Amino acid sequence: MNVKDFLNKKLFAVTFTLCMAISFAIGGEPKRIYIANDDHTDFMWSADADTYANAFIGMIDFHLKLADETATNPPAFRNRFNCDGSYWLWTYEQKKSPAEFARLIGRVKDGTISAPLNTLVSCYGGQPAEAVLRGMYYSGRLERRYNLRFPLVAAMENQTLPLGLASLFAGAGAEYSWRGVCGCASKINNNVLGERPREIYWWTGHDGRRLLLKWYSLGGPGVGGYWEAGSPASAIRYVDSNPDFLRRYRDPKTHEPYNIIGLFGFGGDDLARKTGIAPPPVIPGVPWLQQVVSSPYCDHFFDIAQQESNDQRKIIVSNEQDFFEDFEKNYGTSLDSQTVTYGNEWDLYSASMSETSARAKRAVEKLRSAELLAALVSLKYPRFMANHVAARDRAFNDLGIFWEHNWTADGPVSRPQRAAWEEMLVSEIEYYVNSIQGEAIIRLGGMIPRPEKANRFFVLNPLGWARTGAADFAYTDSTNIHVRDLTTGQDVPHQIVKLDGARHLRILASDVPSAGYKVFEIQSGAGTAPTDEAASVSGEGSSIFENESVKLVVERDGAIRSFIDKTRGNTELAATIGDLKLNDFATKSDEGEALRVENRGPVSVTVRARSEAGLPHTTAITLYRGSDRVDIRNELNANFSDVRYWTFSFALSEPSLRTEEVGAINLNQLKSAGGDYADSHARYDHITVNHFADFTDGLGKKGVTISNPDLAFARLGNSSITKLDTTTPQLNMLAGGQVDGSWLGIQRQNGNTHFLQRFALRPHGDYDQTAAMKFALEHQNPFVTGAVISEKDGGAYPETNFSLLTVNNPNVLLWTLKAHDDGIEKGLVARLWNLSDATAQAEIAVAPGISGAHRTTHIETDLETISLTGNGKFLATFTSQQMQTYRLNLK
């Protein structure tokens, strides 16, 4: 900056300050308009990962330099820059020196550079709740390492927004969020997007947690979009004077226009505009950073703020947080709250790589058992995680970007390149989960004592309540055996089964402790456990398949024509609607082969169907001894390019459907009818189904829970983009496809020819939310088994059984139990979810006892100390449907 420019800026600052003083003196406060240069990252859309890594570093360096140059300006006119994800900070830390990163963190702490909690801009509708949280874990590590907090979070460009995300974001420590939509590649009309019910409100979850959300109607020069300040001067003048904007942007109590306005985002999709470079070409011989500085596209917001300020309005270069703090202070008490879901749009495009997306979902679920195993081992061998930290950090970042919003795949980056990147991400996630589980199984097996030569194995329960079910242990020895439960001294039912071509010993493991294990011993000869088969199969063509709880009629293509609940008066639950039954893939074009019975024994019996109906597929249905659970394992064995569903039709009147959607349990009805779906501005054709969907009859006391381990979305009845069908008792689980046409998403499932798509059914009486979630968690988190290999006196854990954590309230479910992200020396982390619609308390006990407890954010940053009860336990308190996270130090 030359002397003339410096003096001109100083003169302007003095003049501006004098004008403000005169304005205040005569009683009028100027309007405050905050403008934020918030970059929007179109990762793997505008450019590939390496190009964006260089852009991140170049932009941060450029704005750090501008911050130094404008440090003597009045605060409102200093340079500020806003990253749109923690991945910017991660990349900078990985590629720059510690001193350079410390300089950046200093600017984050003083408010010059801001970043939200989220990794990058994502579509959240199809994500498991835990994936959302793990994508913010890097921010949590930075918070603790540098004693700072990240109050911002962003979910951008996609036209829809899930309800449960509000609770997850707020629980992670976020307070504020801004949102702009594209109004492109959308089935929601732009006229609708241009007239929102509220421009700014408290975005509130079922648990009462909330964020202040700025979501302007789409209109004007980018206002309401995701680069509102793309033309800063024009946007300023629009919000200052446009009658439509001022009509909407009003205090609902006073009906006066808000005097505090935010305009965020500059770069949009244009990587050249954001960086100042249109690669290629570049200017030969001129350094990259110098080209950025000299670019006419790099707007200097501090200049614009000075030029557009006058005695009626003050323009402030914003870090976004300052706008929210100002607005909340002045208007927070008068704002409305909104607790609705807007459904799914771009979220749906992850179904265009259905098997890859299913693998990501399975890996997130497997974290539950893998991290419990790692915690048990770490408590006795604190260095266990040392070799896994780098893989963990990559995996959690990968979870933050796997569902990145450019699943549209319609940009400059080719679809094959985008698809290969998604495959790489999911492989890294699986690698981390599988590696810690695999090593921990061996190490835990060496920590449980056994007599010399005894053939023993442990059965681990990763869930927070004692449970009974089938457990499978890899086994190739003699079949002339019996299996003894060492806790009870009783023999247990067992059988030999083949799973994916490998031989296993399957047992019925009873009362396996909460977050703990039981040990079983394989002994020679016959035992005393029951040997009669767990279920019977009869009939030709379609087969009657039943146990003491349920009776099925299974057709040759794997569809279920009849589903009778024998425990409630032989109630029929299945129906045929539109020629489709339960677990029906297509109307019949091929009856299929004769059903085969396999893996039959005293623990379980399986029938297998194979058919060409719709696509070549196999279906294996399993019933278990003493259980009303019906397991369904579907495998598609061909590629497809159209949109496909698994249909579940039920004999229910006036049905109510509830589903888990990204950290919330939603009633899938319109808000005006008492449900959780927005009456407008939403898309209704595909709802989110995470762990479960539950249909309950409105006239009688009957219903069915569907567990869903692999897929993410479903169409309710005959729902369309503009209408939610709440009367048809049919759920169509989206097996895959490009739901909005071949130009959005990955074509032909990226060539995949094998798709694993499982479900489980459970009949019930009245709807019980906790029971529905427990059923789904038990189905999706099978017992983990491992050989006991230590010597008699070499064990660090008890010989027969152990429980690490117990919860005394059955409605409060253990969601995660793991070593703290900063190391086991910081204690264990327990995440718990109150599934009831009422407030709740739960006493938490940990073996061998708790010496200290802290409530933390969901990303493990301490919030407050929790007092212990007299017996070394602590009492956790929850609002309805609330998830809480705690850090526990053990005695």
PDB file of C-alpha atoms in Angstrom, residues 536-547 550-566 571-576 580-584 588 595 607 609 619 621 623 630 632 649 761:
ATOM      1  CA  SER A 536     -39.483 -75.848  10.559  1.00  0.00           C
ATOM      2  CA  VAL A 537     -39.856 -75.649   6.779  1.00  0.00           C
ATOM      3  CA  SER A 538     -42.672 -77.273   4.774  1.00  0.00           C
ATOM      4  CA  GLY A 539     -44.541 -76.926   1.484  1.00  0.00           C
ATOM      5  CA  GLU A 540     -43.632 -76.853  -2.192  1.00  0.00           C
ATOM      6  CA  GLY A 541     -43.052 -73.861  -4.460  1.00  0.00           C
ATOM      7  CA  SER A 542     -43.558 -71.287  -1.742  1.00  0.00           C
ATOM      8  CA  SER A 543     -42.538 -72.576   1.688  1.00  0.00           C
ATOM      9  CA  ILE A 544     -44.060 -72.293   5.140  1.00  0.00           C
ATOM     10  CA  PHE A 545     -41.246 -71.285   7.465  1.00  0.00           C
ATOM     11  CA  GLU A 546     -41.968 -70.913  11.195  1.00  0.00           C
ATOM     12  CA  ASN A 547     -40.795 -71.072  14.773  1.00  0.00           C
ATOM     13  CA  VAL A 550     -43.587 -66.158  13.696  1.00  0.00           C
ATOM     14  CA  LYS A 551     -44.899 -67.976  10.623  1.00  0.00           C
ATOM     15  CA  LEU A 552     -43.843 -66.978   7.101  1.00  0.00           C
ATOM     16  CA  VAL A 553     -44.875 -67.983   3.629  1.00  0.00           C
ATOM     17  CA  VAL A 554     -41.805 -67.441   1.452  1.00  0.00           C
ATOM     18  CA  GLU A 555     -42.050 -67.421  -2.337  1.00  0.00           C
ATOM     19  CA  ARG A 556     -39.397 -68.728  -4.701  1.00  0.00           C
ATOM     20  CA  ASP A 557     -38.050 -65.251  -5.494  1.00  0.00           C
ATOM     21  CA  GLY A 558     -37.526 -64.440  -1.794  1.00  0.00           C
ATOM     22  CA  ALA A 559     -40.666 -62.318  -1.319  1.00  0.00           C
ATOM     23  CA  ILE A 560     -42.701 -62.984   1.833  1.00  0.00           C
ATOM     24  CA  ARG A 561     -46.405 -63.485   1.037  1.00  0.00           C
ATOM     25  CA  SER A 562     -47.514 -64.009   4.632  1.00  0.00           C
ATOM     26  CA  PHE A 563     -46.021 -62.819   7.936  1.00  0.00           C
ATOM     27  CA  ILE A 564     -47.989 -64.011  10.945  1.00  0.00           C
ATOM     28  CA  ASP A 565     -47.298 -62.871  14.500  1.00  0.00           C
ATOM     29  CA  LYS A 566     -48.072 -66.044  16.454  1.00  0.00           C
ATOM     30  CA  THR A 571     -52.099 -61.625  13.368  1.00  0.00           C
ATOM     31  CA  GLU A 572     -51.356 -61.280   9.662  1.00  0.00           C
ATOM     32  CA  LEU A 573     -48.919 -58.431   9.021  1.00  0.00           C
ATOM     33  CA  ALA A 574     -48.074 -58.909   5.323  1.00  0.00           C
ATOM     34  CA  ALA A 575     -50.045 -57.565   2.397  1.00  0.00           C
ATOM     35  CA  THR A 576     -49.818 -57.299  -1.376  1.00  0.00           C
ATOM     36  CA  LEU A 580     -45.671 -56.226  -4.406  1.00  0.00           C
ATOM     37  CA  LYS A 581     -45.328 -58.113  -1.115  1.00  0.00           C
ATOM     38  CA  LEU A 582     -42.791 -58.052   1.730  1.00  0.00           C
ATOM     39  CA  ASN A 583     -39.152 -57.951   0.620  1.00  0.00           C
ATOM     40  CA  ASP A 584     -40.316 -57.888  -2.990  1.00  0.00           C
ATOM     41  CA  LYS A 588     -42.981 -61.605 -11.066  1.00  0.00           C
ATOM     42  CA  LEU A 595     -36.090 -72.901  -2.118  1.00  0.00           C
ATOM     43  CA  VAL A 607     -34.030 -70.786   3.616  1.00  0.00           C
ATOM     44  CA  ALA A 609     -34.131 -68.301  -2.727  1.00  0.00           C
ATOM     45  CA  THR A 619     -32.409 -63.994  -0.672  1.00  0.00           C
ATOM     46  CA  ILE A 621     -34.141 -65.668   5.365  1.00  0.00           C
ATOM     47  CA  LEU A 623     -35.251 -67.658  11.937  1.00  0.00           C
ATOM     48  CA  VAL A 630     -36.673 -62.428  10.889  1.00  0.00           C
ATOM     49  CA  ILE A 632     -33.273 -61.114   5.457  1.00  0.00           C
ATOM     50  CA  SER A 649     -46.147 -54.029   2.069  1.00  0.00           C
ATOM     51  CA  LEU A 761     -38.320 -57.698  10.675  1.00  0.00           C
TER      52      LEU A 761
END
